[in-house]
Short mmCIF file of C-alpha atoms in Angstrom, two decimals:
data_model
loop_
_atom_site.label_atom_id
_atom_site.label_comp_id
_atom_site.label_asym_id
_atom_site.label_seq_id
_atom_site.Cartn_x
_atom_site.Cartn_y
_atom_site.Cartn_z
CA VAL A 8 23.81 -5.34 13.85
CA PRO A 9 21.24 -2.79 15.15
CA ALA A 10 24.14 -0.16 15.49
CA LEU A 11 25.03 -0.78 11.91
CA TYR A 12 21.41 -0.36 10.72
CA LYS A 13 21.34 2.99 12.50
CA VAL A 14 24.60 4.16 10.69
CA ILE A 15 23.33 3.01 7.33
CA GLN A 16 20.01 4.79 7.77
CA ASP A 17 21.73 8.11 8.51
CA PRO A 18 23.49 9.37 5.32
CA ASN A 19 25.14 12.19 7.37
CA ASN A 20 26.59 9.89 9.90
CA GLU A 21 30.42 10.20 9.80
CA LEU A 22 30.76 6.43 10.40
CA LEU A 23 28.92 5.59 7.23
CA GLU A 24 31.98 5.74 4.81
CA PRO A 25 34.24 3.44 7.01
CA VAL A 26 31.35 1.11 7.59
CA CYS A 27 30.71 0.71 3.95
CA HIS A 28 34.39 0.14 3.32
CA GLN A 29 34.57 -2.48 5.96
CA LEU A 30 31.40 -4.23 4.62
CA PHE A 31 33.00 -4.37 1.22
CA GLU A 32 36.22 -5.87 2.69
CA LEU A 33 34.20 -8.57 4.32
CA TYR A 34 32.33 -9.36 1.27
CA ARG A 35 35.42 -9.83 -0.96
CA SER A 36 37.00 -12.10 1.65
CA SER A 37 37.07 -15.88 0.97
CA GLU A 38 35.09 -16.69 4.15
CA VAL A 39 31.46 -17.38 3.15
CA ARG A 40 30.01 -16.24 6.51
CA LEU A 41 31.54 -12.89 6.24
CA LYS A 42 29.92 -12.42 2.84
CA ARG A 43 26.52 -13.35 4.29
CA PHE A 44 27.10 -10.84 7.06
CA THR A 45 27.42 -8.07 4.54
CA LEU A 46 24.64 -9.49 2.39
CA GLN A 47 22.07 -9.15 5.19
CA PHE A 48 22.29 -5.31 5.02
CA LEU A 49 21.55 -5.31 1.29
CA PRO A 50 17.77 -4.45 1.52
CA GLU A 51 18.58 -1.46 3.80
CA LEU A 52 21.40 -0.34 1.44
CA ILE A 53 19.18 -0.45 -1.62
CA TRP A 54 16.39 1.48 0.17
CA VAL A 55 18.68 4.30 1.36
CA TYR A 56 20.28 4.44 -2.06
CA LEU A 57 17.06 4.71 -3.89
CA ARG A 58 15.71 7.18 -1.47
CA LEU A 59 18.68 9.51 -1.88
CA THR A 60 18.52 9.11 -5.62
CA ALA A 61 14.90 10.14 -5.65
CA SER A 62 15.77 13.18 -3.55
CA ARG A 63 18.76 14.00 -5.81
CA ASP A 64 21.16 13.96 -2.94
CA ARG A 65 24.19 12.49 -4.76
CA GLN A 66 26.79 13.65 -2.33
CA SER A 67 25.48 11.64 0.54
CA ASN A 68 25.11 8.64 -1.68
CA GLY A 69 28.67 8.09 -2.80
CA CYS A 70 29.89 5.40 -0.37
CA ILE A 71 26.59 3.29 -0.59
CA GLU A 72 26.65 3.48 -4.37
CA ALA A 73 30.38 2.36 -4.38
CA LEU A 74 29.49 -0.51 -2.01
CA LEU A 75 26.64 -1.67 -4.22
CA LEU A 76 28.63 -1.52 -7.42
CA GLY A 77 31.59 -3.39 -5.71
CA ILE A 78 29.26 -6.32 -4.65
CA TYR A 79 27.88 -6.32 -8.11
CA ASN A 80 31.26 -6.46 -9.91
CA LEU A 81 32.44 -9.14 -7.55
CA GLU A 82 29.47 -11.43 -8.21
CA ILE A 83 29.44 -11.13 -11.99
CA ALA A 84 33.09 -12.29 -12.27
CA ASP A 85 34.95 -15.48 -10.96
CA LYS A 86 38.31 -15.64 -9.26
CA ASP A 87 40.25 -15.33 -12.55
CA GLY A 88 38.24 -12.23 -13.61
CA ASN A 89 36.07 -13.88 -16.16
CA ASN A 90 32.42 -13.25 -16.40
CA LYS A 91 30.23 -15.90 -14.85
CA VAL A 92 27.61 -17.68 -16.85
CA LEU A 93 24.46 -18.10 -14.90
CA SER A 94 22.20 -21.04 -15.66
CA PHE A 95 18.66 -21.70 -14.66
CA THR A 96 16.62 -25.03 -14.86
CA ILE A 97 13.24 -24.70 -16.33
CA PRO A 98 10.82 -26.09 -13.67
CA SER A 99 8.63 -29.09 -14.29
CA LEU A 100 4.84 -28.91 -14.18
CA SER A 101 4.87 -32.12 -12.19
CA LYS A 102 5.95 -30.14 -9.18
CA PRO A 103 3.59 -27.67 -7.37
CA SER A 104 4.10 -23.95 -7.38
CA ILE A 105 2.14 -20.83 -6.44
CA TYR A 106 0.41 -20.93 -9.81
CA HIS A 107 -0.73 -24.61 -10.02
CA GLU A 108 -1.07 -28.02 -8.52
CA PRO A 109 -0.13 -31.15 -10.52
CA SER A 110 -3.27 -32.91 -9.58
CA THR A 111 -5.40 -30.24 -11.37
CA ILE A 112 -3.68 -31.02 -14.67
CA GLY A 113 -4.36 -34.66 -14.81
CA SER A 114 -1.94 -37.58 -15.61
CA MET A 115 1.37 -36.48 -16.97
CA ALA A 116 3.08 -39.07 -19.06
CA LEU A 117 6.42 -37.10 -19.18
CA THR A 118 7.21 -36.96 -15.57
CA GLU A 119 10.56 -35.35 -14.39
CA GLY A 120 12.13 -38.80 -13.95
CA ALA A 121 11.32 -39.77 -17.43
CA LEU A 122 12.68 -36.45 -18.71
CA CYS A 123 15.91 -37.08 -16.67
CA GLN A 124 16.29 -40.38 -18.24
CA HIS A 125 16.12 -38.83 -21.80
CA ASP A 126 18.32 -35.81 -20.95
CA LEU A 127 15.39 -33.46 -21.69
CA ILE A 128 15.70 -31.16 -18.61
CA ARG A 129 16.06 -27.82 -20.29
CA VAL A 130 18.66 -25.43 -19.02
CA VAL A 131 18.57 -21.77 -19.78
CA TYR A 132 21.74 -19.59 -19.75
CA CYS A 133 21.51 -15.94 -18.82
CA ASP A 134 23.40 -13.25 -20.70
CA LEU A 135 26.69 -12.15 -19.47
CA HIS A 136 26.42 -9.12 -17.01
CA PRO A 137 28.96 -6.39 -17.93
CA GLN A 138 31.03 -4.61 -15.33
CA ARG A 139 29.65 -1.26 -14.10
CA GLU A 140 31.72 1.70 -12.89
CA THR A 141 28.81 3.96 -12.08
CA PHE A 142 25.06 3.95 -11.85
CA THR A 143 22.97 5.52 -14.61
CA ALA A 144 19.24 5.68 -15.14
CA GLN A 145 19.58 2.87 -17.76
CA ASN A 146 21.60 0.37 -15.64
CA ARG A 147 20.39 1.18 -12.21
CA PHE A 148 17.78 -1.52 -11.91
CA GLU A 149 19.81 -4.08 -13.91
CA VAL A 150 22.39 -3.79 -11.10
CA LEU A 151 19.92 -3.72 -8.33
CA GLY A 152 17.83 -6.64 -9.75
CA PHE A 153 20.99 -8.76 -10.00
CA LEU A 154 21.86 -7.91 -6.49
CA MET A 155 18.45 -8.92 -5.23
CA LEU A 156 19.00 -12.20 -7.05
CA CYS A 157 22.19 -12.76 -5.13
CA TYR A 158 20.28 -11.93 -1.85
CA ASN A 159 17.58 -14.39 -2.60
CA SER A 160 19.99 -17.20 -3.39
CA ALA A 161 21.32 -16.78 0.22
CA ILE A 162 18.06 -15.81 1.97
CA VAL A 163 17.86 -19.01 4.00
CA TYR A 164 21.04 -17.92 5.84
CA MET A 165 19.74 -14.38 6.71
CA PRO A 166 18.52 -13.37 10.14
CA ALA A 167 15.15 -12.15 11.12
CA SER A 168 16.32 -8.47 11.10
CA SER A 169 17.19 -8.81 7.43
CA TYR A 170 13.69 -10.14 6.67
CA GLN A 171 12.20 -7.10 8.44
CA SER A 172 14.43 -4.78 6.59
CA LEU A 173 13.34 -6.37 3.24
CA CYS A 174 9.68 -5.91 4.07
CA ARG A 175 10.21 -2.35 5.12
CA MET A 176 12.14 -1.56 1.95
CA GLY A 177 9.33 -3.01 -0.26
CA SER A 178 6.58 -1.08 1.42
CA ARG A 179 8.41 2.21 1.37
CA LEU A 180 9.60 1.83 -2.23
CA CYS A 181 6.07 1.00 -3.44
CA VAL A 182 3.95 3.65 -1.51
CA SER A 183 6.40 6.62 -1.21
CA GLY A 184 4.99 9.72 -2.94
CA PHE A 185 1.50 8.08 -3.26
CA PRO A 186 -1.62 8.76 -1.18
CA ARG A 187 -1.22 5.38 0.51
CA GLN A 188 1.91 6.67 2.17
CA HIS A 189 -0.32 8.61 4.65
CA GLU A 190 -1.94 5.42 5.94
CA LYS A 191 1.48 4.18 7.21
CA ARG A 192 2.85 4.33 10.60
CA TRP A 193 6.14 5.83 9.47
CA LYS A 194 5.88 9.45 8.48
CA GLU A 195 9.36 9.87 6.89
CA PHE A 196 8.97 11.93 3.76
CA CYS A 197 10.33 10.56 0.65
CA ASN A 198 9.79 11.44 -3.03
CA ARG A 199 8.28 8.99 -5.36
CA VAL A 200 10.76 6.18 -6.40
CA VAL A 201 10.88 4.78 -9.94
CA LEU A 202 10.62 1.01 -9.94
CA ASP A 203 11.35 -1.60 -12.61
CA PRO A 204 8.99 -4.64 -12.92
CA ASP A 205 11.85 -7.19 -12.83
CA PHE A 206 13.20 -5.72 -9.69
CA MET A 207 9.72 -5.93 -8.16
CA VAL A 208 9.56 -9.72 -9.01
CA GLN A 209 12.90 -10.26 -7.39
CA LEU A 210 11.58 -8.40 -4.37
CA LEU A 211 8.39 -10.66 -4.31
CA THR A 212 10.71 -13.68 -4.20
CA GLY A 213 12.30 -12.60 -1.07
CA VAL A 214 9.02 -11.49 0.48
CA TYR A 215 7.54 -14.87 -0.24
CA TYR A 216 10.17 -16.56 1.89
CA ALA A 217 9.97 -13.91 4.62
CA ILE A 218 6.14 -14.53 4.97
CA TYR A 219 6.61 -18.12 6.00
CA ASN A 220 9.57 -17.45 8.08
CA GLY A 221 8.39 -15.22 10.94
CA GLN A 222 7.19 -12.12 9.09
CA TRP A 223 3.60 -12.91 8.53
CA GLY A 224 2.24 -9.48 9.26
CA LEU A 225 4.91 -7.44 7.56
CA GLY A 226 5.04 -9.80 4.60
CA GLN A 227 1.27 -9.51 3.99
CA GLU A 228 1.50 -5.72 4.22
CA VAL A 229 4.31 -5.42 1.69
CA LEU A 230 2.50 -7.83 -0.53
CA ASP A 231 -0.53 -5.52 -0.58
CA ASP A 232 1.62 -2.52 -1.29
CA ILE A 233 3.40 -4.16 -4.14
CA ILE A 234 -0.01 -5.06 -5.63
CA TYR A 235 -1.00 -1.35 -5.13
CA ARG A 236 2.01 -0.08 -7.00
CA ALA A 237 1.81 -2.68 -9.71
CA GLN A 238 -1.71 -1.76 -10.41
CA LEU A 239 -0.96 1.97 -10.61
CA GLU A 240 1.99 1.26 -12.89
CA LEU A 241 0.19 -1.43 -14.94
CA TYR A 242 3.06 -3.88 -14.43
CA SER A 243 1.76 -7.34 -15.50
CA GLN A 244 4.64 -9.53 -14.19
CA PRO A 245 4.52 -8.31 -10.55
CA LEU A 246 0.73 -8.35 -10.61
CA LEU A 247 0.82 -12.03 -11.75
CA VAL A 248 3.24 -13.16 -9.10
CA ALA A 249 1.84 -11.05 -6.35
CA ASN A 250 -1.89 -12.14 -6.92
CA ALA A 251 -0.75 -15.80 -7.07
CA MET A 252 1.15 -15.43 -3.88
CA LYS A 253 -1.86 -13.65 -2.21
CA ASN A 254 -4.37 -16.25 -3.48
CA SER A 255 -2.26 -19.13 -2.12
CA LEU A 256 -1.84 -17.83 1.42
CA PRO A 257 -3.28 -19.93 4.24
CA PHE A 258 -5.76 -18.41 6.73
CA ASP A 259 -3.32 -18.68 9.72
CA ALA A 260 0.35 -17.95 10.02
CA PRO A 261 2.65 -20.99 9.64
CA ASP A 262 4.14 -22.56 12.76
CA VAL A 263 7.81 -21.28 13.11
CA SER A 264 8.01 -21.90 16.86
CA GLN A 265 11.00 -24.14 16.61
CA GLU A 266 14.05 -22.06 16.78
CA GLY A 267 16.31 -22.44 13.63
CA GLN A 268 13.62 -24.05 11.59
CA LYS A 269 13.25 -22.74 8.07
CA VAL A 270 9.64 -23.06 6.56
CA LEU A 271 8.80 -22.60 2.90
CA LYS A 272 5.31 -23.11 1.52
CA VAL A 273 5.34 -25.50 -1.38
CA GLU A 274 1.89 -27.22 -1.47
CA VAL A 275 -0.62 -24.65 -2.20
CA THR A 276 -4.34 -24.47 -1.85
CA PRO A 277 -6.01 -24.27 -5.30
CA THR A 278 -7.82 -20.96 -5.73
CA VAL A 279 -10.38 -22.52 -8.09
CA PRO A 280 -12.39 -25.79 -7.54
CA ARG A 281 -10.77 -28.85 -8.85
CA ILE A 282 -11.80 -30.14 -12.28
CA SER A 283 -13.80 -33.27 -11.74
CA ARG A 284 -13.22 -36.37 -13.71
CA THR A 285 -16.70 -36.10 -15.18
CA ALA A 286 -16.08 -32.55 -16.45
CA ILE A 287 -17.67 -31.64 -19.78
CA THR A 288 -14.98 -31.56 -22.49
CA THR A 289 -14.96 -31.49 -26.18
CA ALA A 290 -14.26 -35.21 -26.24
CA SER A 291 -17.09 -36.03 -23.92
CA ILE A 292 -19.64 -33.92 -25.98
CA ARG A 293 -18.45 -35.79 -29.05
CA ARG A 294 -18.89 -39.18 -27.37
CA HIS A 295 -22.27 -38.14 -26.00
CA ARG A 296 -23.30 -36.98 -29.52
CA TRP A 297 -22.24 -40.29 -30.97
CA ARG A 298 -24.10 -42.20 -28.30
CA ARG A 299 -27.21 -40.24 -28.95
CA GLU A 300 -26.92 -40.69 -32.63
CA GLY A 301 -26.44 -44.48 -32.13
CA GLU A 302 -29.53 -44.46 -29.91
CA GLN A 303 -31.53 -42.57 -32.35
CA SER A 304 -30.46 -44.94 -35.24
CA HIS A 305 -31.24 -47.91 -33.19
CA GLY A 306 -34.67 -46.55 -32.38
CA VAL A 307 -35.38 -45.83 -36.06
CA ALA A 308 -34.21 -49.45 -36.95
CA ASN A 309 -36.67 -50.83 -34.43
CA ASN A 310 -39.53 -48.80 -35.74
CA ILE A 311 -38.75 -49.98 -39.18
CA LEU A 312 -38.70 -53.62 -38.11
CA TYR A 313 -41.97 -53.20 -36.25
CA CYS A 314 -43.63 -51.61 -39.33
CA VAL A 315 -42.43 -54.42 -41.51
CA HIS A 316 -43.76 -57.08 -39.00
CA LEU A 317 -47.05 -55.20 -38.87
CA HIS A 318 -47.25 -55.12 -42.65
CA ARG A 319 -46.57 -58.77 -42.75
CA CYS A 320 -49.29 -59.54 -40.27
CA GLN A 321 -51.77 -57.52 -42.27
CA LEU A 322 -50.72 -59.35 -45.50
CA ALA A 323 -51.11 -62.65 -43.74
CA SER A 324 -54.65 -61.83 -42.56
CA GLU A 325 -55.76 -60.51 -45.91
CA SER A 326 -54.43 -63.73 -47.51
CA GLU A 327 -56.28 -65.84 -45.06
CA CYS A 328 -59.47 -63.89 -45.63
CA TRP A 329 -59.11 -64.35 -49.37
CA GLN A 330 -58.60 -68.12 -49.07
CA ASN A 331 -61.64 -68.45 -46.90
CA SER A 332 -63.78 -66.45 -49.33
CA PHE A 333 -62.39 -68.44 -52.16
CA VAL A 334 -63.40 -71.64 -50.47
#
């Protein structure tokens, strides 16, 4: 594997073309483990392809471009050649995420179990992806974003070297050509690479898993670099996801000492204080106002009764005095 990484990183290596051809043959085989073997090099292949595209070196980019397009065309079609229909289940708010905790929302009458009983779990179907014969400026990140989606779907089977390659790719894509590049340890010159917000979100999905699976330092570094690039480009979606990830990170790295254990953070620490049960809401203000109005009306009624009683006492005393004077 390290030798293959060295070949992929050198576009002028004479072994690059036969290596790309062999990786494609492994990927289109019926053996799942061979497909995953090719998939682990996907972050490095994407980085080299975008770096050569930014430098306008199309001649050294041919075999890598053909390999990426071949994987894409294999993934969008089934065995019969028909386009696949991808479906996604809309997540339930009753389960925690990097954006919220269910306990902060309050009691939820419609839980996921109740929705399942009523067949109310909503499924979204993605548009069909057309086959591509070549990369253009219009379809480049549509293809690369879909390839990152395929990588993220099998990320649990990737080795640590693939996670490291993913983090390196994210950092270099985000800071190349910007002043922040001078702060990095690597001094490889590269032009500024154009990025797409949807591709950055897919990149963050993989980085989120890598952070909790042995790449604590590299993962935090690439997370800061993605936030840096998203702020410069004013990309709202990557900013939302990256800041939610950053604010939910624990203080210490998770324990991944047990070999073979896969860790993924699900329960998150809330970034804002929990809403107390006695919080001031519109309903509580209304109830408080009604209570005060009731107390005020009760006080007024007592005052009126007291005045009537006092008046009766005065009338009684005056009547008694009149009777005594009459006698």
